[in-house]
Coordinates of C-alpha atoms in Angstrom, one line a residue:
M1 CA 89.6 83.6 41.6
K2 CA 89.3 87.6 42.4
K3 CA 92.5 87.7 44.2
I4 CA 93.3 91.5 46.6
E5 CA 94.2 94.1 44.6
Y6 CA 97.5 95.9 45.1
E7 CA 97.2 99.4 44.3
V8 CA 100.2 101.1 42.7
V9 CA 100.3 105.0 44.2
H10 CA 101.7 107.2 41.5
N11 CA 102.7 110.9 42.5
S12 CA 103.0 113.8 40.9
Q13 CA 106.2 115.0 40.1
Y14 CA 106.1 117.8 41.8
N15 CA 104.8 116.4 45.0
S16 CA 105.9 114.4 47.4
F17 CA 102.7 112.3 48.5
N18 CA 99.0 112.0 46.6
V19 CA 96.4 114.4 47.5
E20 CA 93.2 113.7 45.2
Q21 CA 88.9 114.3 45.0
M22 CA 87.3 111.7 44.0
V23 CA 83.2 112.7 42.9
C24 CA 81.4 109.9 41.5
K25 CA 78.2 108.0 41.2
F26 CA 79.1 105.7 43.9
F27 CA 82.5 104.3 45.9
P28 CA 84.5 101.3 43.6
R29 CA 84.4 98.6 46.5
Q30 CA 87.4 96.6 45.5
M31 CA 88.8 95.4 48.4
H32 CA 92.7 96.7 47.6
C33 CA 96.2 98.1 50.2
H34 CA 98.7 99.4 48.8
Q35 CA 101.9 100.9 50.6
E36 CA 101.0 104.2 51.7
H37 CA 99.1 105.3 54.0
E38 CA 95.8 106.8 54.1
L39 CA 93.6 109.1 55.3
V40 CA 90.3 109.3 53.3
L41 CA 87.9 112.2 54.5
I42 CA 84.2 111.2 53.2
L43 CA 82.2 115.0 51.4
A44 CA 79.1 113.1 50.6
G45 CA 77.8 109.8 50.2
H46 CA 76.6 106.8 52.9
G47 CA 77.5 103.4 53.8
L48 CA 79.7 101.0 55.4
C49 CA 84.6 101.1 55.4
F50 CA 85.5 97.8 55.8
A51 CA 89.2 97.8 56.9
G52 CA 91.5 94.4 57.8
D53 CA 88.5 92.5 59.8
G54 CA 86.2 95.9 60.5
V55 CA 83.4 97.1 59.3
I56 CA 82.3 100.4 60.6
E57 CA 79.5 103.2 58.9
M58 CA 80.5 105.5 56.4
K59 CA 79.0 108.8 56.1
P60 CA 80.0 113.0 55.6
F61 CA 82.6 114.6 57.8
H62 CA 84.4 111.6 59.2
L63 CA 87.6 111.1 58.8
Y64 CA 89.1 107.3 57.9
F65 CA 92.7 106.8 58.5
I66 CA 94.1 103.6 57.1
G67 CA 97.6 102.0 57.8
S68 CA 100.0 100.6 54.8
G69 CA 98.9 97.4 53.8
L70 CA 96.2 97.1 55.3
P71 CA 93.1 95.6 52.9
H72 CA 90.0 97.6 52.8
F73 CA 87.2 99.3 50.4
F74 CA 84.3 101.9 50.9
R75 CA 80.6 100.1 49.4
S76 CA 78.6 102.8 49.0
D77 CA 75.2 102.3 50.1
N78 CA 72.7 100.4 47.6
R79 CA 70.7 103.4 45.8
Y80 CA 73.9 104.7 44.4
Y81 CA 74.1 102.5 42.5
Q82 CA 70.4 102.5 40.8
D83 CA 70.7 104.1 37.5
D84 CA 67.5 106.7 38.7
C85 CA 70.2 108.0 41.5
E86 CA 71.2 111.4 41.9
D87 CA 72.6 111.6 44.6
M88 CA 76.5 111.7 44.1
C89 CA 79.5 110.9 46.6
H90 CA 82.8 112.9 47.4
S91 CA 85.7 112.0 49.2
C92 CA 89.1 113.5 49.2
Y93 CA 92.1 111.7 50.3
I94 CA 95.6 111.8 51.3
Q95 CA 98.5 109.1 50.8
F96 CA 102.1 109.2 51.5
K97 CA 104.9 107.3 52.4
D98 CA 106.8 106.3 55.2
Q99 CA 109.7 108.1 53.3
I100 CA 108.6 111.4 53.7
L101 CA 108.7 111.6 57.7
P102 CA 111.4 112.2 59.5
G103 CA 114.3 109.3 59.3
D104 CA 113.9 107.5 63.4
Y105 CA 110.3 109.5 63.0
H106 CA 109.2 106.6 65.8
N107 CA 111.9 108.3 68.7
M108 CA 111.8 112.3 68.3
P109 CA 110.8 113.4 70.5
G110 CA 108.8 115.9 68.5
C111 CA 107.5 113.6 66.2
T112 CA 105.5 111.5 69.2
N113 CA 102.0 112.4 67.9
I114 CA 103.0 111.4 64.5
S115 CA 104.5 107.9 65.2
K116 CA 101.0 107.2 67.8
L117 CA 98.5 108.5 64.8
I118 CA 100.9 105.6 62.6
K119 CA 100.2 102.9 65.1
A120 CA 96.9 104.0 65.5
G121 CA 96.5 103.6 61.6
E122 CA 97.8 99.2 61.4
N123 CA 94.0 98.4 62.7
G124 CA 92.1 101.9 60.9
I125 CA 91.2 104.7 63.0
E126 CA 87.6 106.8 62.8
W127 CA 87.1 110.4 63.4
D128 CA 83.7 112.1 63.6
L129 CA 84.5 115.4 62.1
S130 CA 81.8 118.0 62.3
Q131 CA 82.6 119.6 65.4
H132 CA 86.1 120.2 63.5
P133 CA 86.2 122.6 60.7
Q134 CA 89.6 123.5 60.6
M135 CA 90.2 120.3 60.4
Q136 CA 88.3 119.8 57.7
E137 CA 89.5 123.4 56.1
S138 CA 93.3 122.4 56.8
I139 CA 92.9 118.5 54.8
M140 CA 91.0 120.3 51.9
K141 CA 93.7 122.9 51.4
L142 CA 95.9 120.6 50.9
T143 CA 94.4 119.7 47.4
S144 CA 95.8 123.8 46.7
C145 CA 98.4 124.7 48.2
R146 CA 102.6 123.4 46.7
G147 CA 105.6 123.1 48.6
F148 CA 107.0 123.1 51.5
E149 CA 103.8 124.9 52.4
R150 CA 101.8 121.5 51.6
L151 CA 104.6 119.2 53.6
H152 CA 103.8 121.5 56.1
L153 CA 100.6 121.7 56.7
L154 CA 100.4 117.4 56.3
Y155 CA 102.9 117.9 59.2
W156 CA 100.2 119.0 61.2
I157 CA 97.3 117.3 60.6
L158 CA 99.1 114.3 61.3
D159 CA 100.8 115.6 64.7
E160 CA 96.6 116.7 65.6
L161 CA 95.4 113.6 64.6
G162 CA 98.1 112.1 66.6
K163 CA 96.9 113.5 69.6
W164 CA 93.4 112.8 68.7
T165 CA 94.1 109.1 69.8
I166 CA 94.6 109.5 72.9
T167 CA 91.4 111.3 73.3
G168 CA 89.4 109.7 70.8
G169 CA 88.2 107.8 67.3
N170 CA 87.3 104.0 66.6
R171 CA 89.0 101.8 65.9
I172 CA 87.8 100.0 63.1
S173 CA 89.4 96.8 62.3
S174 CA 90.6 94.1 65.8
L175 CA 93.5 93.3 63.1
S176 CA 96.1 94.3 61.9
K177 CA 97.8 94.1 58.4
S178 CA 101.0 91.7 60.2
N179 CA 97.7 89.7 61.9
L180 CA 96.1 89.3 57.8
K181 CA 99.3 88.7 56.5
A182 CA 100.3 85.6 54.5
N183 CA 98.9 82.9 52.2
G184 CA 95.8 83.8 53.4
E185 CA 94.8 87.0 52.7
S186 CA 93.8 86.8 49.6
T187 CA 90.5 84.7 50.8
Y188 CA 90.2 86.2 53.6
C189 CA 89.6 89.0 51.2
R190 CA 87.6 87.1 49.1
I191 CA 85.5 85.8 51.7
V192 CA 84.2 89.8 53.0
E193 CA 83.6 90.6 49.3
F194 CA 81.6 87.9 48.6
I195 CA 79.5 88.7 52.9
D196 CA 79.7 93.1 51.2
L197 CA 77.9 91.8 47.7
K198 CA 75.6 89.5 49.2
F199 CA 74.8 90.8 52.3
Q200 CA 70.9 92.0 51.8
E201 CA 70.1 88.7 50.1
P202 CA 70.3 85.1 51.8
I203 CA 73.5 83.4 51.8
T204 CA 74.3 79.6 52.7
L205 CA 77.9 78.5 54.0
E206 CA 78.1 76.7 50.6
E207 CA 78.2 80.2 49.0
I208 CA 80.3 81.6 51.1
A209 CA 82.7 78.6 51.0
D210 CA 82.8 78.0 47.0
H211 CA 83.6 82.2 46.2
A212 CA 86.7 81.6 48.7
G213 CA 87.8 78.4 46.6
M214 CA 87.6 76.6 50.0
N215 CA 84.7 73.5 51.7
P216 CA 82.5 74.6 53.9
S217 CA 84.3 73.4 57.0
A218 CA 87.3 74.4 56.0
A219 CA 86.3 77.7 56.2
C220 CA 84.7 77.9 59.2
R221 CA 87.9 76.9 61.1
Y222 CA 89.6 79.5 58.8
F223 CA 88.0 82.7 59.0
K224 CA 87.4 82.3 63.1
K225 CA 91.0 82.4 63.3
K226 CA 91.7 84.8 61.4
T227 CA 89.2 87.0 63.2
G228 CA 88.3 85.7 66.1
E229 CA 84.8 85.2 65.4
S230 CA 82.8 82.8 62.6
I231 CA 81.5 84.2 58.7
F232 CA 78.2 84.1 60.2
N233 CA 78.4 86.3 63.2
F234 CA 80.2 88.7 61.0
L235 CA 77.6 88.6 58.1
L236 CA 74.9 89.7 61.2
R237 CA 77.1 92.6 61.9
I238 CA 77.5 94.1 58.8
R239 CA 73.5 93.5 58.1
L240 CA 72.9 95.2 61.6
N241 CA 75.1 97.9 60.7
Y242 CA 73.4 98.5 58.3
A243 CA 69.6 97.6 59.9
K244 CA 71.2 100.8 61.9
R245 CA 72.3 103.6 59.9
K246 CA 68.3 102.7 57.9
L247 CA 66.6 103.5 61.6
S248 CA 68.4 106.2 62.2
E249 CA 68.2 108.4 58.5
T250 CA 64.9 107.5 57.2
D251 CA 61.7 107.1 57.5
I252 CA 61.4 103.8 56.0
P253 CA 58.9 101.3 58.4
V254 CA 61.2 98.7 60.9
S255 CA 60.2 95.7 59.2
S256 CA 60.5 97.1 55.8
I257 CA 64.3 97.5 56.9
A258 CA 64.8 94.7 58.5
Y259 CA 63.9 92.9 55.2
D260 CA 66.4 95.1 53.3
S261 CA 68.8 94.2 56.0
G262 CA 69.0 90.3 54.7
F263 CA 66.7 89.0 57.5
N264 CA 64.1 87.3 56.2
N265 CA 61.6 87.2 60.1
I266 CA 61.2 90.4 61.6
G267 CA 61.1 88.9 65.3
N268 CA 64.3 87.7 64.5
F269 CA 65.6 91.0 63.2
N270 CA 64.5 92.5 67.1
V271 CA 65.8 89.8 69.4
Q272 CA 68.8 90.5 67.0
F273 CA 68.7 93.9 67.3
K274 CA 68.4 94.3 71.0
K275 CA 71.4 92.3 71.9
F276 CA 73.5 94.1 69.4
T277 CA 72.6 97.7 70.2
G278 CA 70.4 97.3 74.0
Y279 CA 67.3 98.7 72.4
T280 CA 64.8 98.2 70.6
P281 CA 64.6 99.7 66.4
S282 CA 62.1 102.3 68.3
Q283 CA 63.5 102.6 70.7
Y284 CA 66.9 103.2 69.0
R285 CA 65.1 105.6 66.0
D286 CA 63.6 107.4 68.5
L287 CA 67.0 107.7 70.1
Y288 CA 69.5 108.9 66.8

């Protein structure tokens, strides 16, 4: 059975934290975690971001902060996996450990904002940077500067983002790493990964439970206890988030989006979509 992947991050001997750009046909979709905190700026590509028990849209010029130890992965849209897709995905990511921050930074007056950011990262947090070109430029500058200039710029970025946690940002997960810890962590990840791979197809509880190595009733109880929602509510949320973006970014007919999102009945799709968003699919498309 597939287990959660624990990633080991290797820094250059000349730098105290890792900054990389990734340009690829699609983002890897193996759920993983690591000791480092991670900032991910999406420069090109669409899809979904999974962190903890949360799922949120992934789109260009959005920044995601994933705290140390929180299971996560980024899933590109299905079209990126097709051989004839010419679009590429592009991200810039920063990975750093607590050790590069001042000792006892949680209690240092000058590090109040950074402390707030690290706390918010326990559940993952997302910002739209489309109206913040200076932050985008600063993150990209990290890829070229070195030494103390690089460290100083990271501190500035973290301090600014810490201020933003007070006035904005979208929390991704309702659970932190401590809630997801222990023996059941890999079971949770197996369930989420299977749903991610199959949400556009008919899925039975038996299939999900089998992938997790559990019987159906045990899988239901486990997931409800772990996340506070049922497996099928989680599946529904992923399907509807996928449909929302297709409605706002494409001219594909509503009926086609419904089936592409995993619904086998257009009437049920319309009912569920209005419950989830407060709008019919057509109204949502007109608004966004």
